[in-house]
Amino acid sequence: MKKAQLRIIAGQWRGRKLHFPTVPGLRPTPNRIRETLFNWLAPYLSDANCLDLFAGSGALGFEALSRCAKSVTFIEQSATLVPYLEKQIKLFAVEDKAAVYQARFPFDAAAIFKGEKPLFNLVFLDPPFHQNLLGNARENQTFSVGSILSRLITKTLSILKPSISITS
């Protein structure tokens, strides 16, 4: 399988590379957009509990960990990418700060987190193009009140403050 890579922009792992398989439809967030996003999110990152909902390459989650996020939960639907993300977590020695789950969105949070109710105060949403997945998130009330949602859609960057909450 063909491999791809990208670099972490800043933080303790600045310059380190993430290696991942090329998968049809996978389009890691470009460096310039990640840099802008994380510059905007800097005041919120320290000790943040993050959810990387459409993890893909893991670029957003690993960038957050590099910049002192307390934890990152990666959710990825691809059976090809999940083992890669687990391997990267071990390579970066952050098994105590990161977890990977395989699930297709929308998903049953209670089933994935096995009764725990994790609180995410920073949520990264970079879904596959041309799918109404974010509309489903609002309908299913998936995120906590006061969380900051980072939503990346076809090269457009915006920060949303939702008024929806986690339910089990």
Tab-separated table of N, CA and C in Angstrom:
chain	number	residue	atom	x	y	z
A	1	MET	N	0.840	-1.178	0.000
A	1	MET	CA	0.000	0.000	0.000
A	1	MET	C	0.886	1.242	0.000
A	2	LYS	N	0.480	2.232	-0.777
A	2	LYS	CA	1.210	3.486	-0.869
A	2	LYS	C	1.119	4.247	0.450
A	3	LYS	N	2.187	4.952	0.800
A	3	LYS	CA	2.221	5.705	2.053
A	3	LYS	C	2.306	7.202	1.772
A	4	ALA	N	1.784	7.973	2.701
A	4	ALA	CA	1.851	9.427	2.634
A	4	ALA	C	2.372	9.932	3.975
A	5	GLN	N	2.688	11.213	4.034
A	5	GLN	CA	3.171	11.785	5.290
A	5	GLN	C	2.812	13.260	5.363
A	6	LEU	N	2.796	13.782	6.574
A	6	LEU	CA	2.662	15.213	6.809
A	6	LEU	C	3.414	15.527	8.086
A	7	ARG	N	3.701	16.785	8.285
A	7	ARG	CA	4.490	17.164	9.457
A	7	ARG	C	3.634	17.899	10.469
A	8	ILE	N	4.028	17.769	11.717
A	8	ILE	CA	3.375	18.505	12.795
A	8	ILE	C	3.943	19.920	12.763
A	9	ILE	N	3.065	20.905	12.825
A	9	ILE	CA	3.430	22.305	12.619
A	9	ILE	C	4.172	22.912	13.807
A	10	ALA	N	3.692	22.681	15.022
A	10	ALA	CA	4.274	23.369	16.185
A	10	ALA	C	4.123	22.522	17.437
A	11	GLY	N	4.671	23.042	18.527
A	11	GLY	CA	4.573	22.350	19.805
A	11	GLY	C	5.769	21.442	20.035
A	12	GLN	N	5.609	20.534	20.998
A	12	GLN	CA	6.718	19.674	21.402
A	12	GLN	C	7.186	18.735	20.299
A	13	TRP	N	6.329	18.442	19.328
A	13	TRP	CA	6.704	17.529	18.238
A	13	TRP	C	6.901	18.266	16.921
A	14	ARG	N	7.115	19.564	16.971
A	14	ARG	CA	7.280	20.359	15.752
A	14	ARG	C	8.271	19.690	14.799
A	15	GLY	N	7.847	19.545	13.555
A	15	GLY	CA	8.711	18.975	12.530
A	15	GLY	C	8.640	17.460	12.411
A	16	ARG	N	8.125	16.788	13.435
A	16	ARG	CA	7.995	15.319	13.327
A	16	ARG	C	6.955	14.976	12.293
A	17	LYS	N	7.137	13.855	11.645
A	17	LYS	CA	6.239	13.469	10.569
A	17	LYS	C	5.300	12.349	10.995
A	18	LEU	N	4.082	12.469	10.496
A	18	LEU	CA	3.089	11.411	10.641
A	18	LEU	C	3.068	10.655	9.317
A	19	HIS	N	3.177	9.349	9.389
A	19	HIS	CA	3.124	8.511	8.188
A	19	HIS	C	1.812	7.745	8.216
A	20	PHE	N	1.152	7.665	7.069
A	20	PHE	CA	-0.134	6.992	6.996
A	20	PHE	C	-0.353	6.448	5.597
A	21	PRO	N	-1.197	5.436	5.476
A	21	PRO	CA	-1.474	4.866	4.151
A	21	PRO	C	-2.373	5.800	3.337
A	22	THR	N	-2.210	5.758	2.039
A	22	THR	CA	-3.132	6.512	1.192
A	22	THR	C	-4.403	5.687	1.044
A	23	VAL	N	-5.506	6.315	1.350
A	23	VAL	CA	-6.812	5.677	1.308
A	23	VAL	C	-7.705	6.550	0.428
A	24	PRO	N	-8.474	5.949	-0.467
A	24	PRO	CA	-9.370	6.762	-1.301
A	24	PRO	C	-10.249	7.668	-0.447
A	25	GLY	N	-10.314	8.936	-0.821
A	25	GLY	CA	-11.133	9.906	-0.100
A	25	GLY	C	-10.432	10.580	1.070
A	26	LEU	N	-9.271	10.089	1.484
A	26	LEU	CA	-8.539	10.705	2.600
A	26	LEU	C	-7.841	11.958	2.097
A	27	ARG	N	-8.083	13.058	2.772
A	27	ARG	CA	-7.479	14.335	2.405
A	27	ARG	C	-7.093	15.063	3.684
A	28	PRO	N	-5.880	14.807	4.165
A	28	PRO	CA	-5.454	15.455	5.414
A	28	PRO	C	-5.549	16.980	5.315
A	29	THR	N	-5.867	17.602	6.421
A	29	THR	CA	-5.969	19.051	6.482
A	29	THR	C	-4.607	19.650	6.139
A	30	PRO	N	-4.563	20.536	5.151
A	30	PRO	CA	-3.283	21.122	4.731
A	30	PRO	C	-2.583	21.889	5.862
A	31	ASN	N	-1.256	21.960	5.781
A	31	ASN	CA	-0.441	22.618	6.805
A	31	ASN	C	-0.906	24.033	7.106
A	32	ARG	N	-1.146	24.813	6.085
A	32	ARG	CA	-1.498	26.216	6.288
A	32	ARG	C	-2.827	26.362	7.039
A	33	ILE	N	-3.788	25.511	6.724
A	33	ILE	CA	-5.079	25.565	7.415
A	33	ILE	C	-4.923	25.096	8.857
A	34	ARG	N	-4.132	24.037	9.077
A	34	ARG	CA	-3.894	23.573	10.454
A	34	ARG	C	-3.201	24.654	11.273
A	35	GLU	N	-2.235	25.323	10.671
A	35	GLU	CA	-1.523	26.379	11.386
A	35	GLU	C	-2.476	27.497	11.799
A	36	THR	N	-3.311	27.945	10.881
A	36	THR	CA	-4.287	28.996	11.187
A	36	THR	C	-5.265	28.538	12.259
A	37	LEU	N	-5.803	27.350	12.087
A	37	LEU	CA	-6.746	26.803	13.057
A	37	LEU	C	-6.141	26.769	14.456
A	38	PHE	N	-4.943	26.218	14.577
A	38	PHE	CA	-4.348	26.076	15.905
A	38	PHE	C	-3.873	27.405	16.480
A	39	ASN	N	-3.571	28.370	15.652
A	39	ASN	CA	-3.282	29.706	16.172
A	39	ASN	C	-4.544	30.298	16.794
A	40	TRP	N	-5.690	30.083	16.146
A	40	TRP	CA	-6.950	30.573	16.693
A	40	TRP	C	-7.326	29.842	17.973
A	41	LEU	N	-7.044	28.556	18.020
A	41	LEU	CA	-7.441	27.738	19.168
A	41	LEU	C	-6.447	27.768	20.328
A	42	ALA	N	-5.322	28.424	20.170
A	42	ALA	CA	-4.258	28.419	21.189
A	42	ALA	C	-4.770	28.686	22.607
A	43	PRO	N	-5.648	29.659	22.832
A	43	PRO	CA	-6.099	29.912	24.203
A	43	PRO	C	-6.918	28.764	24.811
A	44	TYR	N	-7.435	27.877	23.973
A	44	TYR	CA	-8.306	26.802	24.439
A	44	TYR	C	-7.606	25.446	24.526
A	45	LEU	N	-6.389	25.342	24.017
A	45	LEU	CA	-5.729	24.044	23.883
A	45	LEU	C	-5.145	23.484	25.166
A	46	SER	N	-4.593	24.330	25.996
A	46	SER	CA	-3.940	23.847	27.201
A	46	SER	C	-4.942	23.062	28.050
A	47	ASP	N	-4.626	21.808	28.288
A	47	ASP	CA	-5.461	20.918	29.083
A	47	ASP	C	-6.829	20.611	28.466
A	48	ALA	N	-6.973	20.781	27.164
A	48	ALA	CA	-8.245	20.473	26.498
A	48	ALA	C	-8.415	18.971	26.317
A	49	ASN	N	-9.650	18.510	26.445
A	49	ASN	CA	-10.025	17.141	26.097
A	49	ASN	C	-10.649	17.220	24.714
A	50	CYS	N	-9.955	16.663	23.728
A	50	CYS	CA	-10.338	16.830	22.332
A	50	CYS	C	-10.950	15.571	21.746
A	51	LEU	N	-11.859	15.782	20.808
A	51	LEU	CA	-12.443	14.708	20.025
A	51	LEU	C	-12.119	14.999	18.569
A	52	ASP	N	-11.395	14.091	17.916
A	52	ASP	CA	-11.109	14.195	16.483
A	52	ASP	C	-12.074	13.235	15.811
A	53	LEU	N	-13.241	13.766	15.419
A	53	LEU	CA	-14.365	12.923	15.034
A	53	LEU	C	-14.189	12.180	13.718
A	54	PHE	N	-13.571	12.789	12.746
A	54	PHE	CA	-13.285	12.126	11.473
A	54	PHE	C	-11.766	12.110	11.351
A	55	ALA	N	-11.106	11.289	12.141
A	55	ALA	CA	-9.660	11.380	12.379
A	55	ALA	C	-8.797	11.256	11.127
A	56	GLY	N	-9.098	10.328	10.249
A	56	GLY	CA	-8.288	10.172	9.034
A	56	GLY	C	-6.821	9.957	9.354
A	57	SER	N	-5.982	10.882	8.943
A	57	SER	CA	-4.539	10.787	9.173
A	57	SER	C	-4.167	11.054	10.630
A	58	GLY	N	-5.066	11.665	11.384
A	58	GLY	CA	-4.779	12.026	12.773
A	58	GLY	C	-4.098	13.369	12.916
A	59	ALA	N	-3.970	14.110	11.821
A	59	ALA	CA	-3.235	15.379	11.833
A	59	ALA	C	-3.743	16.357	12.886
A	60	LEU	N	-5.051	16.516	12.990
A	60	LEU	CA	-5.594	17.486	13.944
A	60	LEU	C	-5.380	17.036	15.385
A	61	GLY	N	-5.639	15.779	15.655
A	61	GLY	CA	-5.454	15.271	17.016
A	61	GLY	C	-4.010	15.298	17.478
A	62	PHE	N	-3.087	14.877	16.621
A	62	PHE	CA	-1.675	14.884	17.009
A	62	PHE	C	-1.129	16.301	17.127
A	63	GLU	N	-1.624	17.212	16.297
A	63	GLU	CA	-1.236	18.622	16.424
A	63	GLU	C	-1.702	19.151	17.780
A	64	ALA	N	-2.927	18.795	18.179
A	64	ALA	CA	-3.449	19.231	19.481
A	64	ALA	C	-2.606	18.677	20.624
A	65	LEU	N	-2.255	17.391	20.565
A	65	LEU	CA	-1.402	16.799	21.608
A	65	LEU	C	-0.034	17.464	21.650
A	66	SER	N	0.501	17.781	20.492
A	66	SER	CA	1.799	18.441	20.426
A	66	SER	C	1.768	19.808	21.108
A	67	ARG	N	0.592	20.415	21.106
A	67	ARG	CA	0.428	21.755	21.689
A	67	ARG	C	-0.234	21.710	23.067
A	68	CYS	N	-0.029	20.623	23.793
A	68	CYS	CA	-0.414	20.498	25.205
A	68	CYS	C	-1.876	20.187	25.477
A	69	ALA	N	-2.595	19.613	24.526
A	69	ALA	CA	-3.940	19.143	24.846
A	69	ALA	C	-3.817	18.039	25.891
A	70	LYS	N	-4.771	17.960	26.792
A	70	LYS	CA	-4.749	16.948	27.851
A	70	LYS	C	-5.003	15.556	27.285
A	71	SER	N	-5.948	15.455	26.332
A	71	SER	CA	-6.262	14.157	25.738
A	71	SER	C	-6.886	14.348	24.363
A	72	VAL	N	-6.793	13.287	23.566
A	72	VAL	CA	-7.466	13.265	22.261
A	72	VAL	C	-8.099	11.893	22.081
A	73	THR	N	-9.358	11.895	21.688
A	73	THR	CA	-10.053	10.677	21.313
A	73	THR	C	-10.257	10.738	19.809
A	74	PHE	N	-9.680	9.765	19.115
A	74	PHE	CA	-9.799	9.685	17.663
A	74	PHE	C	-10.943	8.735	17.323
A	75	ILE	N	-11.857	9.178	16.464
A	75	ILE	CA	-12.906	8.317	15.937
A	75	ILE	C	-12.676	8.248	14.427
A	76	GLU	N	-12.512	7.043	13.900
A	76	GLU	CA	-12.253	6.856	12.466
A	76	GLU	C	-13.060	5.665	11.980
A	77	GLN	N	-13.646	5.803	10.797
A	77	GLN	CA	-14.459	4.711	10.261
A	77	GLN	C	-13.654	3.701	9.467
A	78	SER	N	-12.491	4.070	8.954
A	78	SER	CA	-11.699	3.189	8.093
A	78	SER	C	-10.927	2.135	8.887
A	79	ALA	N	-11.183	0.882	8.569
A	79	ALA	CA	-10.444	-0.215	9.217
A	79	ALA	C	-8.975	-0.182	8.826
A	80	THR	N	-8.641	0.451	7.719
A	80	THR	CA	-7.245	0.583	7.289
A	80	THR	C	-6.508	1.613	8.137
A	81	LEU	N	-7.178	2.700	8.499
A	81	LEU	CA	-6.522	3.797	9.214
A	81	LEU	C	-6.452	3.606	10.730
A	82	VAL	N	-7.384	2.864	11.312
A	82	VAL	CA	-7.395	2.691	12.769
A	82	VAL	C	-6.083	2.083	13.290
A	83	PRO	N	-5.562	0.999	12.694
A	83	PRO	CA	-4.287	0.455	13.183
A	83	PRO	C	-3.123	1.444	13.022
A	84	TYR	N	-3.158	2.232	11.965
A	84	TYR	CA	-2.131	3.259	11.783
A	84	TYR	C	-2.182	4.258	12.941
A	85	LEU	N	-3.382	4.724	13.291
A	85	LEU	CA	-3.510	5.686	14.387
A	85	LEU	C	-3.020	5.086	15.704
A	86	GLU	N	-3.348	3.823	15.945
A	86	GLU	CA	-2.866	3.144	17.161
A	86	GLU	C	-1.345	3.074	17.178
A	87	LYS	N	-0.751	2.803	16.027
A	87	LYS	CA	0.720	2.746	15.931
A	87	LYS	C	1.343	4.114	16.201
A	88	GLN	N	0.737	5.175	15.653
A	88	GLN	CA	1.265	6.530	15.879
A	88	GLN	C	1.187	6.909	17.360
A	89	ILE	N	0.110	6.510	18.017
A	89	ILE	CA	-0.027	6.792	19.449
A	89	ILE	C	1.122	6.145	20.216
A	90	LYS	N	1.468	4.909	19.867
A	90	LYS	CA	2.589	4.230	20.519
A	90	LYS	C	3.919	4.897	20.183
A	91	LEU	N	4.111	5.278	18.924
A	91	LEU	CA	5.367	5.936	18.523
A	91	LEU	C	5.580	7.255	19.255
A	92	PHE	N	4.504	7.982	19.502
A	92	PHE	CA	4.599	9.254	20.209
A	92	PHE	C	4.501	9.071	21.727
A	93	ALA	N	4.324	7.820	22.175
A	93	ALA	CA	4.256	7.471	23.600
A	93	ALA	C	3.184	8.266	24.346
A	94	VAL	N	1.981	8.295	23.765
A	94	VAL	CA	0.872	9.009	24.391
A	94	VAL	C	-0.322	8.078	24.643
A	95	GLU	N	-0.032	6.823	24.963
A	95	GLU	CA	-1.105	5.862	25.235
A	95	GLU	C	-2.003	6.324	26.387
A	96	ASP	N	-1.447	7.109	27.318
A	96	ASP	CA	-2.222	7.613	28.455
A	96	ASP	C	-3.037	8.863	28.113
A	97	LYS	N	-2.820	9.438	26.916
A	97	LYS	CA	-3.508	10.663	26.525
A	97	LYS	C	-4.385	10.509	25.289
A	98	ALA	N	-4.292	9.373	24.620
A	98	ALA	CA	-5.020	9.221	23.358
A	98	ALA	C	-5.649	7.834	23.252
A	99	ALA	N	-6.786	7.796	22.572
A	99	ALA	CA	-7.486	6.530	22.324
A	99	ALA	C	-8.089	6.591	20.926
A	100	VAL	N	-8.223	5.424	20.310
A	100	VAL	CA	-8.794	5.326	18.962
A	100	VAL	C	-9.991	4.379	19.003
A	101	TYR	N	-11.053	4.784	18.350
A	101	TYR	CA	-12.234	3.949	18.209
A	101	TYR	C	-12.627	3.912	16.741
A	102	GLN	N	-13.051	2.751	16.300
A	102	GLN	CA	-13.550	2.641	14.936
A	102	GLN	C	-15.067	2.722	14.978
A	103	ALA	N	-15.618	3.703	14.268
A	103	ALA	CA	-17.063	3.876	14.226
A	103	ALA	C	-17.437	4.719	13.026
A	104	ARG	N	-18.620	4.475	12.532
A	104	ARG	CA	-19.170	5.265	11.428
A	104	ARG	C	-20.134	6.285	12.032
A	105	PHE	N	-20.015	7.536	11.614
A	105	PHE	CA	-20.848	8.616	12.125
A	105	PHE	C	-22.198	8.621	11.422
A	106	PRO	N	-23.313	8.862	12.094
A	106	PRO	CA	-23.441	9.038	13.533
A	106	PRO	C	-23.319	7.696	14.249
A	107	PHE	N	-22.890	7.731	15.488
A	107	PHE	CA	-22.659	6.506	16.240
A	107	PHE	C	-23.300	6.604	17.614
A	108	ASP	N	-23.393	5.476	18.272
A	108	ASP	CA	-23.946	5.398	19.620
A	108	ASP	C	-22.794	5.628	20.609
A	109	ALA	N	-22.709	6.831	21.149
A	109	ALA	CA	-21.619	7.184	22.054
A	109	ALA	C	-21.577	6.270	23.275
A	110	ALA	N	-22.724	5.883	23.793
A	110	ALA	CA	-22.763	5.013	24.979
A	110	ALA	C	-22.116	3.668	24.677
A	111	ALA	N	-22.320	3.153	23.472
A	111	ALA	CA	-21.725	1.863	23.102
A	111	ALA	C	-20.212	1.984	22.943
A	112	ILE	N	-19.761	3.067	22.360
A	112	ILE	CA	-18.318	3.240	22.141
A	112	ILE	C	-17.591	3.479	23.462
A	113	PHE	N	-18.118	4.363	24.281
A	113	PHE	CA	-17.426	4.737	25.515
A	113	PHE	C	-17.822	3.862	26.698
A	114	LYS	N	-18.614	2.846	26.457
A	114	LYS	CA	-18.977	1.822	27.449
A	114	LYS	C	-19.441	2.417	28.781
A	115	GLY	N	-20.428	3.282	28.695
A	115	GLY	CA	-21.021	3.826	29.909
A	115	GLY	C	-20.359	5.077	30.442
A	116	GLU	N	-19.128	5.341	30.045
A	116	GLU	CA	-18.476	6.578	30.479
A	116	GLU	C	-19.090	7.738	29.717
A	117	LYS	N	-19.037	8.913	30.292
A	117	LYS	CA	-19.524	10.105	29.606
A	117	LYS	C	-18.362	11.086	29.481
A	118	PRO	N	-17.521	10.872	28.479
A	118	PRO	CA	-16.392	11.793	28.328
A	118	PRO	C	-16.887	13.193	27.970
A	119	LEU	N	-16.211	14.181	28.490
A	119	LEU	CA	-16.553	15.562	28.186
A	119	LEU	C	-15.472	16.132	27.279
A	120	PHE	N	-15.861	16.495	26.080
A	120	PHE	CA	-14.931	17.081	25.121
A	120	PHE	C	-15.189	18.578	25.046
A	121	ASN	N	-14.171	19.355	25.300
A	121	ASN	CA	-14.346	20.790	25.180
A	121	ASN	C	-13.755	21.347	23.894
A	122	LEU	N	-13.171	20.475	23.079
A	122	LEU	CA	-12.667	20.883	21.764
A	122	LEU	C	-12.927	19.726	20.803
A	123	VAL	N	-13.708	19.992	19.773
A	123	VAL	CA	-14.120	18.942	18.834
A	123	VAL	C	-13.688	19.334	17.430
A	124	PHE	N	-12.955	18.435	16.768
A	124	PHE	CA	-12.528	18.665	15.394
A	124	PHE	C	-13.453	17.900	14.457
A	125	LEU	N	-14.046	18.617	13.527
A	125	LEU	CA	-14.943	18.022	12.539
A	125	LEU	C	-14.385	18.326	11.150
A	126	ASP	N	-13.881	17.329	10.504
A	126	ASP	CA	-13.410	17.466	9.127
A	126	ASP	C	-13.934	16.253	8.369
A	127	PRO	N	-15.257	16.244	8.103
A	127	PRO	CA	-15.891	15.049	7.542
A	127	PRO	C	-15.599	14.842	6.066
A	128	PRO	N	-15.895	13.640	5.582
A	128	PRO	CA	-15.765	13.390	4.144
A	128	PRO	C	-16.633	14.375	3.360
A	129	PHE	N	-16.126	14.808	2.226
A	129	PHE	CA	-16.871	15.738	1.381
A	129	PHE	C	-18.201	15.149	0.947
A	130	HIS	N	-19.145	16.024	0.656
A	130	HIS	CA	-20.421	15.681	0.023
A	130	HIS	C	-21.285	14.724	0.840
A	131	GLN	N	-21.178	14.793	2.156
A	131	GLN	CA	-22.063	14.007	3.013
A	131	GLN	C	-22.635	14.957	4.054
A	132	ASN	N	-23.888	14.803	4.386
A	132	ASN	CA	-24.537	15.696	5.338
A	132	ASN	C	-24.324	15.214	6.768
A	133	LEU	N	-23.098	14.915	7.127
A	133	LEU	CA	-22.827	14.360	8.447
A	133	LEU	C	-22.975	15.384	9.563
A	134	LEU	N	-22.660	16.631	9.298
A	134	LEU	CA	-22.756	17.634	10.350
A	134	LEU	C	-24.205	17.973	10.664
A	135	GLY	N	-25.080	17.898	9.669
A	135	GLY	CA	-26.510	18.069	9.927
A	135	GLY	C	-26.992	17.008	10.896
A	136	ASN	N	-26.485	15.784	10.738
A	136	ASN	CA	-26.841	14.698	11.644
A	136	ASN	C	-26.352	14.980	13.065
A	137	ALA	N	-25.187	15.584	13.199
A	137	ALA	CA	-24.647	15.888	14.530
A	137	ALA	C	-25.573	16.847	15.274
A	138	ARG	N	-26.058	17.852	14.572
A	138	ARG	CA	-26.963	18.801	15.214
A	138	ARG	C	-28.276	18.127	15.596
A	139	GLU	N	-28.806	17.296	14.714
A	139	GLU	CA	-30.065	16.607	15.001
A	139	GLU	C	-29.920	15.644	16.168
A	140	ASN	N	-28.796	14.953	16.265
A	140	ASN	CA	-28.588	13.956	17.314
A	140	ASN	C	-28.035	14.545	18.606
A	141	GLN	N	-27.802	15.842	18.645
A	141	GLN	CA	-27.269	16.526	19.820
A	141	GLN	C	-26.061	15.793	20.395
A	142	THR	N	-24.994	15.786	19.626
A	142	THR	CA	-23.826	14.992	19.950
A	142	THR	C	-22.783	15.701	20.812
A	143	PHE	N	-22.776	17.031	20.882
A	143	PHE	CA	-21.688	17.741	21.540
A	143	PHE	C	-22.162	18.546	22.739
A	144	SER	N	-21.252	18.801	23.666
A	144	SER	CA	-21.620	19.476	24.906
A	144	SER	C	-21.767	20.982	24.712
A	145	VAL	N	-22.638	21.562	25.512
A	145	VAL	CA	-22.827	23.004	25.497
A	145	VAL	C	-21.509	23.655	25.887
A	146	GLY	N	-21.117	24.682	25.175
A	146	GLY	CA	-19.883	25.380	25.481
A	146	GLY	C	-18.667	24.794	24.796
A	147	SER	N	-18.808	23.649	24.137
A	147	SER	CA	-17.655	23.117	23.422
A	147	SER	C	-17.405	23.971	22.194
A	148	ILE	N	-16.175	23.968	21.744
A	148	ILE	CA	-15.822	24.686	20.532
A	148	ILE	C	-15.682	23.658	19.437
A	149	LEU	N	-16.418	23.858	18.375
A	149	LEU	CA	-16.328	22.945	17.246
A	149	LEU	C	-15.492	23.590	16.158
A	150	SER	N	-14.509	22.869	15.719
A	150	SER	CA	-13.704	23.319	14.601
A	150	SER	C	-14.228	22.579	13.389
A	151	ARG	N	-14.741	23.304	12.416
A	151	ARG	CA	-15.369	22.687	11.250
A	151	ARG	C	-14.620	23.117	9.991
A	152	LEU	N	-14.090	22.132	9.276
A	152	LEU	CA	-13.352	22.420	8.059
A	152	LEU	C	-14.137	21.861	6.882
A	153	ILE	N	-14.507	22.705	5.976
A	153	ILE	CA	-15.263	22.243	4.832
A	153	ILE	C	-14.686	22.867	3.568
A	154	THR	N	-14.290	22.015	2.648
A	154	THR	CA	-13.751	22.411	1.347
A	154	THR	C	-12.963	23.718	1.387
A	155	LYS	N	-11.899	23.694	2.168
A	155	LYS	CA	-10.938	24.792	2.268
A	155	LYS	C	-11.490	26.041	2.951
A	156	THR	N	-12.649	25.935	3.584
A	156	THR	CA	-13.204	27.062	4.317
A	156	THR	C	-13.074	26.762	5.799
A	157	LEU	N	-12.586	27.721	6.547
A	157	LEU	CA	-12.333	27.511	7.960
A	157	LEU	C	-13.278	28.388	8.765
A	158	SER	N	-13.972	27.790	9.724
A	158	SER	CA	-14.829	28.588	10.591
A	158	SER	C	-14.899	27.949	11.967
A	159	ILE	N	-15.099	28.747	12.969
A	159	ILE	CA	-15.250	28.265	14.335
A	159	ILE	C	-16.719	28.434	14.710
A	160	LEU	N	-17.309	27.353	15.213
A	160	LEU	CA	-18.715	27.360	15.577
A	160	LEU	C	-18.849	27.132	17.075
A	161	LYS	N	-19.759	27.825	17.711
A	161	LYS	CA	-20.070	27.553	19.115
A	161	LYS	C	-21.472	26.983	19.148
A	162	PRO	N	-21.596	25.671	19.311
A	162	PRO	CA	-22.910	25.030	19.225
A	162	PRO	C	-23.743	25.210	20.493
A	163	SER	N	-24.998	24.981	20.332
A	163	SER	CA	-25.903	25.016	21.483
A	163	SER	C	-26.547	23.644	21.627
A	164	ILE	N	-25.745	22.602	21.503
A	164	ILE	CA	-26.242	21.233	21.598
A	164	ILE	C	-25.441	20.468	22.637
A	165	SER	N	-26.001	19.394	23.170
A	165	SER	CA	-25.326	18.690	24.254
A	165	SER	C	-25.233	17.198	24.018
A	166	ILE	N	-24.280	16.555	24.725
A	166	ILE	CA	-24.094	15.107	24.628
A	166	ILE	C	-25.251	14.402	25.307
A	167	THR	N	-25.755	13.378	24.654
A	167	THR	CA	-26.767	12.532	25.277
A	167	THR	C	-26.353	11.095	25.064
A	168	SER	N	-26.718	10.226	25.981
A	168	SER	CA	-26.367	8.819	25.829
A	168	SER	C	-27.561	8.029	25.375
